[in-house]
mmCIF file of C-alpha atoms in Angstrom:
data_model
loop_
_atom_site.group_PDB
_atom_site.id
_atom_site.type_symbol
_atom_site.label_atom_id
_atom_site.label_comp_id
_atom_site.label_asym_id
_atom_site.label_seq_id
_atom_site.Cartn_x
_atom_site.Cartn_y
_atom_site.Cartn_z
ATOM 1 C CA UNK A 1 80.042 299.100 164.558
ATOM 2 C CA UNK A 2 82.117 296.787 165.226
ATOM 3 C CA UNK A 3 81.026 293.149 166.181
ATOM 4 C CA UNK A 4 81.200 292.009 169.887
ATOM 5 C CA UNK A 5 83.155 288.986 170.094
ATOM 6 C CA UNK A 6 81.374 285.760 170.400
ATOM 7 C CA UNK A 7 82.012 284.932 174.053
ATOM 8 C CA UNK A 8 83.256 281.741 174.899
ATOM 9 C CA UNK A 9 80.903 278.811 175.611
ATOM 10 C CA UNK A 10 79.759 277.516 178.858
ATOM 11 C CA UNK A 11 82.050 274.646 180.146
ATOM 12 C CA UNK A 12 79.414 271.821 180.549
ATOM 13 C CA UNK A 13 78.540 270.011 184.160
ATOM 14 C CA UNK A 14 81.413 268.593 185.439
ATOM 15 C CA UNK A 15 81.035 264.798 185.195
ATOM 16 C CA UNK A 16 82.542 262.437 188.347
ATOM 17 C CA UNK A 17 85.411 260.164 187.440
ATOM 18 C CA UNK A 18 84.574 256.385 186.900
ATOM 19 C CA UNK A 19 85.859 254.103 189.461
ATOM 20 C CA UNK A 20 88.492 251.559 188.558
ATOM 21 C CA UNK A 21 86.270 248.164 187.664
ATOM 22 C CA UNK A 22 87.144 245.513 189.799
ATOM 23 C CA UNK A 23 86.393 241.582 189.457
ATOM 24 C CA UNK A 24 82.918 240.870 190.177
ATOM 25 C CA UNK A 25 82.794 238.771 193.686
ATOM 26 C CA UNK A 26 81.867 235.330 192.637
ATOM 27 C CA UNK A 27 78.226 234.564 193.839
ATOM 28 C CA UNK A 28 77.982 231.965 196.723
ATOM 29 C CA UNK A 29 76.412 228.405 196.067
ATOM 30 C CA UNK A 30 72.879 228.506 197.058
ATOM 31 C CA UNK A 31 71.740 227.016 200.416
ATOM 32 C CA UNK A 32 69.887 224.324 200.366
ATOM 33 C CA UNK A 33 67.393 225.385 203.460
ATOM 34 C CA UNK A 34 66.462 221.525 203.770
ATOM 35 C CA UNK A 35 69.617 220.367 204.881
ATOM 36 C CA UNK A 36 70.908 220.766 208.017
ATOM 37 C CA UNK A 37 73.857 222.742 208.968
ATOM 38 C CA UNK A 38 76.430 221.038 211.396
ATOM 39 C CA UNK A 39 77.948 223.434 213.681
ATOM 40 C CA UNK A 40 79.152 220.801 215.791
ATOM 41 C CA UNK A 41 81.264 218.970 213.972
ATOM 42 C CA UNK A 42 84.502 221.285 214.292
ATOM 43 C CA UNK A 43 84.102 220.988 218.012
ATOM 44 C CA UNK A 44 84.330 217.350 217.715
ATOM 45 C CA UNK A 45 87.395 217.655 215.634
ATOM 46 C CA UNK A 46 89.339 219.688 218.227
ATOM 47 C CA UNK A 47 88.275 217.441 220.936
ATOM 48 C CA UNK A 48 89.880 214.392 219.059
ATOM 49 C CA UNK A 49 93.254 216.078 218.634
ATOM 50 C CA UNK A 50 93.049 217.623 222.711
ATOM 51 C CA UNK A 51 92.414 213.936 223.352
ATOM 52 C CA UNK A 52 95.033 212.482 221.537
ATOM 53 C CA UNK A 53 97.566 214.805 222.578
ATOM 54 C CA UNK A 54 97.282 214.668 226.067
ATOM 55 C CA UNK A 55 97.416 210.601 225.382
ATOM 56 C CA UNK A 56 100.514 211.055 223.673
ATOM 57 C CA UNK A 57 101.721 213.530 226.707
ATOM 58 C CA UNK A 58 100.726 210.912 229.483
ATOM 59 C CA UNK A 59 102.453 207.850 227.907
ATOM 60 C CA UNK A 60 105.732 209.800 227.619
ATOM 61 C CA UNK A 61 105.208 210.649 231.256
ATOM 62 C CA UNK A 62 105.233 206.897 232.731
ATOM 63 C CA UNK A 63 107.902 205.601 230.380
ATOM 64 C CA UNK A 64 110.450 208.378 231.709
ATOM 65 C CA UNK A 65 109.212 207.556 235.520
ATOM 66 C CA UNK A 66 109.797 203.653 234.662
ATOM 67 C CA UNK A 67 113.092 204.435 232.764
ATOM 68 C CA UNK A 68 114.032 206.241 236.631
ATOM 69 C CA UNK A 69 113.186 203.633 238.357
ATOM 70 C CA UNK A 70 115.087 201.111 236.521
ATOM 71 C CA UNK A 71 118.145 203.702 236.008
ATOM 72 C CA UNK A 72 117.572 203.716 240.047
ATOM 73 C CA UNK A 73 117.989 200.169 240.891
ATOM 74 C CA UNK A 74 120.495 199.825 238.537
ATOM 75 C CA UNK A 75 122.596 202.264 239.928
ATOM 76 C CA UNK A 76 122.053 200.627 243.531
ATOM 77 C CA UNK A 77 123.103 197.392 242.804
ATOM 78 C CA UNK A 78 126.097 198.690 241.483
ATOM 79 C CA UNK A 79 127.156 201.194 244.756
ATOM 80 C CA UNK A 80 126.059 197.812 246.432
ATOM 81 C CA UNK A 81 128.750 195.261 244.809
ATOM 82 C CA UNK A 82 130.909 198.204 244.743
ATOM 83 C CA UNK A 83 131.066 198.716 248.633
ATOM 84 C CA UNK A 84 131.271 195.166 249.008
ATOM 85 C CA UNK A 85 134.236 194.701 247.074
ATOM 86 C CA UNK A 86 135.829 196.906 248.515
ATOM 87 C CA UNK A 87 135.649 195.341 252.363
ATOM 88 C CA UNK A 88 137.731 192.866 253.636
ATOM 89 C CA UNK A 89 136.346 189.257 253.373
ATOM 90 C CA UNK A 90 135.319 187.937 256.549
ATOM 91 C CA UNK A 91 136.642 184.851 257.659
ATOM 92 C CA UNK A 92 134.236 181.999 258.094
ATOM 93 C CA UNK A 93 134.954 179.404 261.350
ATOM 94 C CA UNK A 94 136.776 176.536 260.169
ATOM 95 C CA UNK A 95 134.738 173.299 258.664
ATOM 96 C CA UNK A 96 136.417 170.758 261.399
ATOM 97 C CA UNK A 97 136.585 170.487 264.817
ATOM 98 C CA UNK A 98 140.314 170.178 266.747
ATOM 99 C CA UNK A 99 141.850 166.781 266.596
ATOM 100 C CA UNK A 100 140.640 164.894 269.836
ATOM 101 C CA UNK A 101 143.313 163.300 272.403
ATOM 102 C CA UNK A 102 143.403 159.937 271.816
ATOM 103 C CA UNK A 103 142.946 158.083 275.500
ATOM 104 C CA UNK A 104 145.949 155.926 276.915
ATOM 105 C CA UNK A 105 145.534 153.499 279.172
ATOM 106 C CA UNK A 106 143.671 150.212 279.128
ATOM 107 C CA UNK A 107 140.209 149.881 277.892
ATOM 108 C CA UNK A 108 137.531 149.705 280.559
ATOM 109 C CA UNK A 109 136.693 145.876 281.020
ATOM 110 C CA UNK A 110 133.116 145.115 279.565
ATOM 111 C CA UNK A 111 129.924 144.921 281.986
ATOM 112 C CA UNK A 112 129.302 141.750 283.103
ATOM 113 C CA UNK A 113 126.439 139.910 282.052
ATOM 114 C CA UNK A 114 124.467 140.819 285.635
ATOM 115 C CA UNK A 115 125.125 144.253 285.270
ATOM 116 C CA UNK A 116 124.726 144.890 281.943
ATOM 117 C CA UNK A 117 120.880 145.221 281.616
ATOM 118 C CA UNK A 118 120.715 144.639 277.449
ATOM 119 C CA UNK A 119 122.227 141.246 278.086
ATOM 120 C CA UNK A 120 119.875 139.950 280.339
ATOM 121 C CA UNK A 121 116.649 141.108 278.506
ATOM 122 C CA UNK A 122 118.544 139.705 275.135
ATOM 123 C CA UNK A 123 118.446 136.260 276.166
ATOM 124 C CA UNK A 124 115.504 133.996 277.129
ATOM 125 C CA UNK A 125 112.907 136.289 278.538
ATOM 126 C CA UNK A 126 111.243 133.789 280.534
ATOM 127 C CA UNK A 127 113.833 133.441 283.172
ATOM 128 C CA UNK A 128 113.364 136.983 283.819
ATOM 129 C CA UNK A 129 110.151 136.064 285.426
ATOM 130 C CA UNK A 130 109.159 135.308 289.416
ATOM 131 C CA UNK A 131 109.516 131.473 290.035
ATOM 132 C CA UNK A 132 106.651 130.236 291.775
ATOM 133 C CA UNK A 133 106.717 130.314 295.536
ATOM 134 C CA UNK A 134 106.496 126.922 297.425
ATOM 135 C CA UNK A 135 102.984 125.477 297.226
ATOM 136 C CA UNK A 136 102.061 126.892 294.516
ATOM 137 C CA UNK A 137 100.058 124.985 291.694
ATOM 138 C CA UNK A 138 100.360 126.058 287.982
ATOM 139 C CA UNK A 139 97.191 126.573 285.760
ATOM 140 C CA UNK A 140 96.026 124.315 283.022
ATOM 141 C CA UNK A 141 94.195 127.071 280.906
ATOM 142 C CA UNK A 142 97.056 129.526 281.015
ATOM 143 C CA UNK A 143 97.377 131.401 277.592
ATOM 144 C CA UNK A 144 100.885 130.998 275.664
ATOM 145 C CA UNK A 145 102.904 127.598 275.076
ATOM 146 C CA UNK A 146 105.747 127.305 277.195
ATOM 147 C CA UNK A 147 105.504 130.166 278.927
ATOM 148 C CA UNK A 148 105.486 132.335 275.646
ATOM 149 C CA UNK A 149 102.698 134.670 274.040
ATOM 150 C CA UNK A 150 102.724 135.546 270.833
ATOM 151 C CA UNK A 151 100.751 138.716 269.691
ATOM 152 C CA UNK A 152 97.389 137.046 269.029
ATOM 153 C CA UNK A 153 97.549 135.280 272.268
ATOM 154 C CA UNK A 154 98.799 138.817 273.758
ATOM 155 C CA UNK A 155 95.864 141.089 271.632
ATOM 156 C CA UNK A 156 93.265 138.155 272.700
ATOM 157 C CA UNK A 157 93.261 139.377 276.401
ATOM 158 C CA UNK A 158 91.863 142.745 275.396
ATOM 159 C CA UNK A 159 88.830 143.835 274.619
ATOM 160 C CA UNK A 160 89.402 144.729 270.822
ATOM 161 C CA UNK A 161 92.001 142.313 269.798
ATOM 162 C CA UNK A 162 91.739 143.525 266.256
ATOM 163 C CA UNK A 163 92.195 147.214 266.908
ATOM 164 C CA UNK A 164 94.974 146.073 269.797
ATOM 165 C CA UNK A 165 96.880 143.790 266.643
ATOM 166 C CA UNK A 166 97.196 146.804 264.878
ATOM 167 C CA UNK A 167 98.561 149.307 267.567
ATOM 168 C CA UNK A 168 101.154 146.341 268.414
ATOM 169 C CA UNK A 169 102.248 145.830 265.227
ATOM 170 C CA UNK A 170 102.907 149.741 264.601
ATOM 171 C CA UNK A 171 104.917 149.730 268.271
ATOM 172 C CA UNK A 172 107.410 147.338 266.954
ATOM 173 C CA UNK A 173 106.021 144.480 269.469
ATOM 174 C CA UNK A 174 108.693 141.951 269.824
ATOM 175 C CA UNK A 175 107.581 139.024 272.124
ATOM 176 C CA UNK A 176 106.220 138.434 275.497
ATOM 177 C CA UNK A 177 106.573 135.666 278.345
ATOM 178 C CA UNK A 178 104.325 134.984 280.919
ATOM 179 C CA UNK A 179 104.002 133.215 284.304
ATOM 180 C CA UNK A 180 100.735 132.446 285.762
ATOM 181 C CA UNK A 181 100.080 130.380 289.264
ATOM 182 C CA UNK A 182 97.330 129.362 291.893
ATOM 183 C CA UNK A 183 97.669 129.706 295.751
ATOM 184 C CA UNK A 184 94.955 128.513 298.191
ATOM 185 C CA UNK A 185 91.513 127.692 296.588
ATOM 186 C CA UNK A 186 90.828 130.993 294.609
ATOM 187 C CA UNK A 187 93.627 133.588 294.663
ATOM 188 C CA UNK A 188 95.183 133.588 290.445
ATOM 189 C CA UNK A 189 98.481 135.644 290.081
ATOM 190 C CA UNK A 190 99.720 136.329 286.746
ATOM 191 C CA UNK A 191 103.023 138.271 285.323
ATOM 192 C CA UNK A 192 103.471 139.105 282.113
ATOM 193 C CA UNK A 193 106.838 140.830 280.506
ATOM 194 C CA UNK A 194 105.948 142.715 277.056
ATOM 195 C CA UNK A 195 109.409 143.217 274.757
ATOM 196 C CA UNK A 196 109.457 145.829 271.679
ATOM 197 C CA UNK A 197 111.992 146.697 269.073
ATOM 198 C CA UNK A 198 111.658 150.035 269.710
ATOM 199 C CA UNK A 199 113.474 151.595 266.683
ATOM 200 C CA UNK A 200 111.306 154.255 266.562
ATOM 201 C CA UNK A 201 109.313 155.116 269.623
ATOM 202 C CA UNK A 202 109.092 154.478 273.179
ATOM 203 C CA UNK A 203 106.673 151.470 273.006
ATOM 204 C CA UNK A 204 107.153 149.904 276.309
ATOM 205 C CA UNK A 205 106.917 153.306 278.367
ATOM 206 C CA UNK A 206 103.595 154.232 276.278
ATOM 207 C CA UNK A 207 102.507 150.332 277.264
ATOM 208 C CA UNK A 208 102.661 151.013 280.920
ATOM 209 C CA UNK A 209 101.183 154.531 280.609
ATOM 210 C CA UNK A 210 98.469 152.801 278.854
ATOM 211 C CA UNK A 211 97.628 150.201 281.712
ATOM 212 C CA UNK A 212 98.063 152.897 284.276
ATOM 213 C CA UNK A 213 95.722 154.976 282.579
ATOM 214 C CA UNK A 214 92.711 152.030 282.453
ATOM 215 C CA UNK A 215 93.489 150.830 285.783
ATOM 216 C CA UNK A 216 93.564 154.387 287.294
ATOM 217 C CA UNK A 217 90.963 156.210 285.645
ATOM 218 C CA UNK A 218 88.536 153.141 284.725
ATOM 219 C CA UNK A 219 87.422 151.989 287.923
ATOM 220 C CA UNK A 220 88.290 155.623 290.258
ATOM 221 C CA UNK A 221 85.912 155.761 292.432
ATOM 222 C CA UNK A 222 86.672 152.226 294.153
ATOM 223 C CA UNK A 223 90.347 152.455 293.419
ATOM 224 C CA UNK A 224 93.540 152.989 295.449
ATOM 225 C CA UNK A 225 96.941 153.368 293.717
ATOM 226 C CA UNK A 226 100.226 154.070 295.197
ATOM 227 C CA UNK A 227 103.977 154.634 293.201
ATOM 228 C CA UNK A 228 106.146 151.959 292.985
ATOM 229 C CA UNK A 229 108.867 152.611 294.626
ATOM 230 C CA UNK A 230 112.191 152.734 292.461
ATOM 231 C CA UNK A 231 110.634 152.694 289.063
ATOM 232 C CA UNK A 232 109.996 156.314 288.236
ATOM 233 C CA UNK A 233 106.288 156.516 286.859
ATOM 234 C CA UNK A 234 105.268 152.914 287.857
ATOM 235 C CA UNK A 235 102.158 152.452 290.057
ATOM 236 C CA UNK A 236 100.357 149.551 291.680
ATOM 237 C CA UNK A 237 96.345 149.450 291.972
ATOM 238 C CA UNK A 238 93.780 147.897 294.360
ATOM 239 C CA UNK A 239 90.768 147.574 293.191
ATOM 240 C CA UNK A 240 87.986 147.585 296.320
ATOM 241 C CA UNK A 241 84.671 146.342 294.489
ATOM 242 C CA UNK A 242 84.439 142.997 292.986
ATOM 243 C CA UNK A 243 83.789 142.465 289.325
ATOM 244 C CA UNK A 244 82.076 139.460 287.750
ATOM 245 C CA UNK A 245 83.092 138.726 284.139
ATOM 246 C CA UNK A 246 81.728 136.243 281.818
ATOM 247 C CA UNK A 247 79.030 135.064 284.830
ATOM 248 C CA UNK A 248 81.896 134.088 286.862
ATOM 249 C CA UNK A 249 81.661 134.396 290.834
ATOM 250 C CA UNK A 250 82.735 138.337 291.387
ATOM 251 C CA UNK A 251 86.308 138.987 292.350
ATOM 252 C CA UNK A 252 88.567 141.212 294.242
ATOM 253 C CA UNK A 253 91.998 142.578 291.968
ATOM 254 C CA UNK A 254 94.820 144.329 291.816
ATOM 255 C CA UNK A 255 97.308 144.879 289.278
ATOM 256 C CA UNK A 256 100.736 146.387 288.849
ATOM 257 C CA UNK A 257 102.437 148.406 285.816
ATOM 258 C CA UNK A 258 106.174 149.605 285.031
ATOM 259 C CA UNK A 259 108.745 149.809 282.207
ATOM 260 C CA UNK A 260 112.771 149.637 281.976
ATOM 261 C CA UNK A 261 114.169 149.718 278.917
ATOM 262 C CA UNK A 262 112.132 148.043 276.303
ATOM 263 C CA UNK A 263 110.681 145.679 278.844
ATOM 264 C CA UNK A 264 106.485 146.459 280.008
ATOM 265 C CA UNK A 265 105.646 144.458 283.212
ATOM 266 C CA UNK A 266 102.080 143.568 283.764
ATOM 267 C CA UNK A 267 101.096 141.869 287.507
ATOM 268 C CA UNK A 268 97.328 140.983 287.962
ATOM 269 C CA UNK A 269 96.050 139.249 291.021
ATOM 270 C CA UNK A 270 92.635 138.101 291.567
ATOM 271 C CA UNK A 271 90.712 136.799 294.518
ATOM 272 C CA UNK A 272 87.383 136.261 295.957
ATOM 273 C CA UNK A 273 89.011 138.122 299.255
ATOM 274 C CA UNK A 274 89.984 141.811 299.334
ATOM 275 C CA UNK A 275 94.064 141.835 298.296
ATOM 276 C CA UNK A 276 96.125 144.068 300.762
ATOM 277 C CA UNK A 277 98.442 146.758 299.272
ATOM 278 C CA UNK A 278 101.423 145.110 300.406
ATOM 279 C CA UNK A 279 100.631 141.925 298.282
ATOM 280 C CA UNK A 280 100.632 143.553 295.216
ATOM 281 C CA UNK A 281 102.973 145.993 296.183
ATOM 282 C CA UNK A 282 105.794 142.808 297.050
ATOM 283 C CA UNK A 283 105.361 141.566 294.049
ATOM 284 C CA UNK A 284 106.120 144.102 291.297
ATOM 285 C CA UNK A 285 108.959 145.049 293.778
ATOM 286 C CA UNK A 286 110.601 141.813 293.320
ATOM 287 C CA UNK A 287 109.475 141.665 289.668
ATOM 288 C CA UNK A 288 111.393 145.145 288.671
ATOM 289 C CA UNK A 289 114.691 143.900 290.704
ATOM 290 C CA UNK A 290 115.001 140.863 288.490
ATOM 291 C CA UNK A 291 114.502 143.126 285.146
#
């Protein structure tokens, strides 16, 4: 008999392929469970750069609206001068007036000397003044020598003769004459004509306002006042209650006050009888005609 052939061996279990080795993953660093993790700290970061961006973005902003603006005015100025220019000049009136006609003919003659009111109160003040009518007798204790007052004797008849020297002095007070005379046994009648510089103000129309103001609005209840006639804003008072001053016997007055140029009249009349209108009235009448 022949031999059976050896049969052929069992293949053996099938083994699976190895996989390709790869580089081990390096282990990670080990946590430290103590400390703290900070998860907020990126958050921060971006915060930081948003800020600092939209810094950035908001600078560039107002520089470019500046840079506009300027550009702006700039550019208006220049249309400005460039219109300008390019009008016609305008002509301006001329610096000087026509040439005046020169008058032909004789000059007019100058005023004379009674007309010309600056003349008269130039020279000697005192024969401006009322003469004394027939009878009457002068006073021994009038104030002034030789008929002139100087501006203590003036400032001494007031009440405040310091306060009064000052006022004077600062209205340019110039000189003053004065008249004074005695009829029967107690009527007094006394004139007085007040000059100024005036340079600067008025002085003898604010003189007269002055008296007319104390003589008016001092004693209004027993006084009557009437305008003098031909003098603008002169007045004359009468006074119908009789003062006593200085314990003398009381007395009736009345007193008169007007201006013309840089002339102030004063009148004062005092009696122990009541004085009539027309007195005092007569008297600054005849007083202003002679100024």
């Amino acid at each position: 008999m022949e031999e059976e052939p050896a049969r052929p061996a069992a293949p053996a279990a099938s083994t699976p392929p190895e996989a390709p080795q790869t580089a081990a993953a390096p282990e990670p660093p080990p946590v430290d469970e103590a400390a703290p993790v900070d998860e907020a700290a990126p958050a921060e970061g971006a915060a930081l750069d948003e800020g600092a961006g939209g810094s950035r973005r908001r600078g560039r902003t107002t520089l470019l609206i500046a840079a506009a603006a300027v550009l702006g005015l700039v550019a208006g100025v220049c249309t400005g001068v460039l219109v300008q220019a390019g009008r016609e000049p305008t002509k301006l009136p001329p610096l000087s007036q026509a040439a005046l006609a020169h008058g032909t003919g004789k000059a007019p003659k100058p005023l004379p000397a009674d007309q010309d009111r600056r003349v008269r109160t130039d020279g000697d003040l005192r024969e401006l003044l009322l003469k004394k009518p027939r009878g009457a007798r002068d006073i021994e204790w009038l104030d002034g020598v030789d008929g002139w007052m100087d501006l203590a004797s003036y400032v001494g008849t007031f009440g405040s003769p310091s306060e009064q020297f000052s006022e004077y002095v600062h209205d340019d007070f110039r000189r003053a004459a004065v008249t004074r005379w005695r009829t029967g046994a107690t009527r007094t009648v006394e004139i007085r004509l007040i000059q100024f510089h005036q340079e600067e103000v008025l002085s003898a129309l604010e003189g007269s306002d002055t008296g007319r103001h104390w003589a008016g609005w001092g004693r209004e209840d027993d006084t009557d006042r009437w305008p003098l006639p031909g003098t603008g804003d002169g007045e004359v008072f009468v006074h119908n209650r009789p003062e006593s001053v200085d314990g003398s016997p009381p007395l009736y007055s009345a007193e008169a006050h007007a201006w013309r140029g840089d002339v102030e009249m004063e009148i004062w009349i005092a009696d122990t009888e009541r004085i009539g209108k027309d007195q005092i009235m007569d008297l600054a009448r005849r007083q202003m005609e002679r100024l």
